[in-house]
Structures are given as structure tokens and as C-alpha cells.
């Protein structure tokens, strides 16, 4: 059985780190700032205001509480903010040094203090010639060297020049990875299907549940299948287990010749030693760097499957889209800065209006996996309970992010969003132009998204319902209270470039919120304990006489499992 080393678990990682605490400026808890206190008072004073009143008092807000850049129109006028709320939120962002912290990230400062790392995903999409230095070394040339190597590999697979062990061309690429090494590429595969070559299908195996591997491979021919093992650390239990299974599956189907591995396996990782140990030819390994967080890595070589699907040019367009948004975030004043504004609206709803969740609702079927991708980006980044200096926070951090494409969601959970007792702020994402013109669809889709945002904001009163002729006894059931906040992102058209812009928009929104809270958005210690405990339980499931020393519930569950497995 394969047992992954604990490279990412706190004891092992800590052993490799210096014991000296990193130098760090004292963090002023955000709730002690006068700007925060002003927002608390303002929220209290305005909590009775309904969006109907807000629009009545401020009829031009639909034209003015918007931000426009890069073919994206952000309408945040249906948020429950007045102009004063907006000013107070912007003052808070300024007081918390969002701009200075942003500049520190772009400059390559080691802002991920708990792991003593820089956070330079922006370098992954920096055009050639940009200089971004880390410890005095410009990292951009190395980024482009890897991109060029990926392009050569991708083009060989796409053209059929790359032959498998039996001389056949590759028809299916299976990416094996999890978390940031899966969610981004899987989302981009769905999102960019229109740009993908019909010659090659990409599939994504992530779960250690063998059903996942079976489902994605049972109908494939090993002679025409390329596996990309994507793992920053190359030690993650799920990925390495699936990788070993893939290796065995491949060799079995190809006559057992070990030389076949070089023709059917590539790796994306920061860990050359681990990749070599697995038996993958280092020539087929594409690197990235410890300054790229897993959930910020889809535009690194982790996107190799996407580059194979859409080709180096379209992949380059996606990177250009990321860079467009980086430049917008880096240079636009806060009051026009889309990621900053979205971060502030999320913070307002989450903290000051007491809304725990955020629904992200793309009106585009190609963005089917966008909300799943954002769950890791937002919740792994900002689901933190301490500030950078280790002090417990006294305020709410990450929202619970969830969602589904519209209009399907409308016929599933929107009932609760409209009439339930919980307020669910929504980010609607819509496109002006469709990718396939089949007649009326795009207008119907757009009418639906606009209608949902309108209904959520303004609802329908009992008087209006009775005026429509509804009997008084039924009217309460039909009341729509409204006053439910939403953003509407209207983009011109989905494209590789637009996808890059949208992902970077959310990356920087997450950054803005983390900067205000004074937390580390770039570590993820919270996932470690479960990994360590799983390592302890693995042998206990099959050992002849395990000495179970867990709590009573866990011990009993292990015994039940063992008995049903005949152990
Ligand atoms: O879930 C924890 C995590 O470390 C994520 O941050 C990361 O995206 C994922 O595991 C996969 O890690 P790796 O790429 O090292 O296999």
C-alpha cells in the first residue's frame, strides 16, 4: 500500500522550517479601527432600509454603482449599500492598507509568512520582458521557459507526432490531481470546450474513491491514453494512489513493459526528486514554484491538460486575460477597482448584514464547475480563524461559497433564496453574446438572470399581490419580501481571455478580503489534521489486531467497517 509522506503536515513541515518567528509588523485588529466601528454604527442605522427605499432615494445608482473594465460590467447597485456605506467601506480598505499589501504581493514580498513564501501567481501570466524579482532573481524568464516547454509537448500531442508505446497517437489525456491540481484545469476544460481540439478528450481523476478512476478510464484504450500526474508536492495521498493505479492499469494494457511509462506519463510538480522516484522521465516533467499556491496554480503548468486541449495560443490568451485583470487590480483606484469592490460587498454582507453564504450563479453552461472552483479559492484562502500574528479573529471570515449554473438553479434552490428565512447574497454572472446562436436562447437566458436579480432586490408586496386579484388568504404565500442583495457581472462574451479575467477577478477579490481581515490567505493548515489522522487509521482498517485508541465513536466505526469487510 502506498503511504504518502507527511511533507505537508505541520510537524514535518515545521521541522523543515526555521524555529525563529518571522519578522512581522504588528497587526491592528480590524474591529478596533475607527472605520470598522463607523461601519458597525452605519449598519445599525441603515438596517431597516429596503432596496426599494434605497433606489427611490438614489434613482441613478443603477448607472453609477457600477464598475466597467475589460468588457466586464459589474453592477453592484442591488447591494444593500448606500453611497455612504460605500465610502465607509472604501475608507476601511484604505485604512487596512489594501493597496500597500497588494503592491507587496506584486513586488514578491514573502507575504505568506506562515510558510515564509512569496505569493507570485501574478508572475505566471506576466508578459515576456516584465521583471518580477524574488530574492534578486527575475522569475519571469523561467516562467516563459516552462510555458515554451509545455507548448512543445502540447503541440506534439495535439498533432499526433507524439506516439504512445505501440505507435498510436494519444486520444485521451487524463489529469490526476486534487484540489488546486484538479479544480482549475477541470473547470477550464469545461469552460473552454469550444476552443478544444476534437481530436483529444481530457478527463479528470481526483477522488481516492476507486469509482472515480474506474469511471474515467473503463472505456479507454491504454495505448491511446496519456496520464498527467499533477501535484505540487507529489506526495498527496489521493493523487499518488491514483497515479500508482494508473501506472498499473497502463502497464497491464501495454504488455508490462516499463518503458511504456515514459510514453504515457507526464508530471506537473515542484518536486523533481519525487517525480523521478515515480519513474517519470524528467524530460516530461513541467515545473512550477513554491511561490504558487495550489489554488492559484491553474495558469501554471498545472494547466498542461488545458494547453493540450485548446493549444498554446488560446492558453496564452487565457494568461493574457489573467494579466489584464492583474493590471486592473494593480492600477485602478479602489472606487473603480472591480476585485476590491466585490471584496467589499462580500465583506459588508458577510460581516455587517450577517449573511453567511455567497451563491455564485453563472448563466452559462460552460461555467458549470466555476462555483466548485471558487469554493477552494475562497474558502481555503480565507477560511481562517487567526490573524497573521496568530491572534484569534473576532469577526467573520470566509463566506460559504456555493452555486450552480442558472437557469437550472432557478428550478431547484432559488425558492429558498427568494422566500426562505436566510438571506443569500448572489453573484450572477452573465454574458451578452452566446457561443452558439440557436435563436432565442440567449435573450431568454439574459431575461432570466435580470429577472432574478430584480425579483430578489424588489420582491412583491402583499398589496401588489392582492391588486393582481389574488385572494387575501393566498397572498401571504406569494409575498416576495425582496431586499436580497446581489452583484451582476455582465461580460461581453466567454473566451479564453475572458475566463482568465474572471478567475483573476475572484483571486484578487479574495486577496482584498484577506488583506482587510489581516489573515494569511495563502496557507491551508486546516486541511492537515485530517490527513494525519487518516494516515493513522489506514493500517488500523486492515491490521490483524489493531489497538484502537481513538474516541468511542471513531473506534466503533472502525470496528463496524472491519466487520462488514470480514476482518
Ligand atoms: O487541500 C490541501 C492542498 O494542499 C491544496 O491546497 C492543494 O491544492 C491540494 O492539497 C493538492 O496538493 P498537491 O498539488 O501538492 O497534490
XYZ file of C-alpha atoms and ligand atoms in Angstrom, residues 8 177-181 230-236 239 288 293-295 302 376 380 524 527-528 531, ligand 1:
41
model
C 2.672 18.899 4.184
C -4.606 15.631 -9.248
C -6.753 17.025 -6.452
C -7.682 20.424 -5.027
C -5.751 23.116 -6.837
C -4.185 20.478 -9.067
C -0.384 16.901 -11.332
C 0.737 17.511 -7.803
C 2.693 20.399 -6.411
C 4.204 18.188 -3.699
C 3.945 14.822 -5.491
C 3.111 13.255 -2.133
C -0.643 13.856 -1.831
C -3.071 11.699 -6.236
C 6.402 25.358 -11.095
C -0.240 28.309 -4.105
C -2.158 25.191 -5.170
C -5.436 27.075 -5.612
C -0.926 22.626 -13.724
C -11.435 26.197 -2.913
C -9.262 27.510 1.502
C -4.039 25.950 4.471
C -6.564 20.530 5.937
C -3.619 18.860 7.664
C -4.594 13.943 6.587
O -6.120 20.502 0.167
C -4.847 20.891 0.504
C -3.953 21.049 -0.693
O -2.659 21.275 -0.235
C -4.392 22.162 -1.624
O -4.018 23.414 -1.223
C -3.787 21.724 -2.900
O -4.374 22.385 -3.960
C -4.076 20.240 -2.866
O -3.941 19.891 -1.500
C -3.232 19.372 -3.744
O -1.884 19.387 -3.404
P -0.769 18.859 -4.380
O -0.826 19.654 -5.634
O 0.517 19.034 -3.647
O -1.046 17.391 -4.669
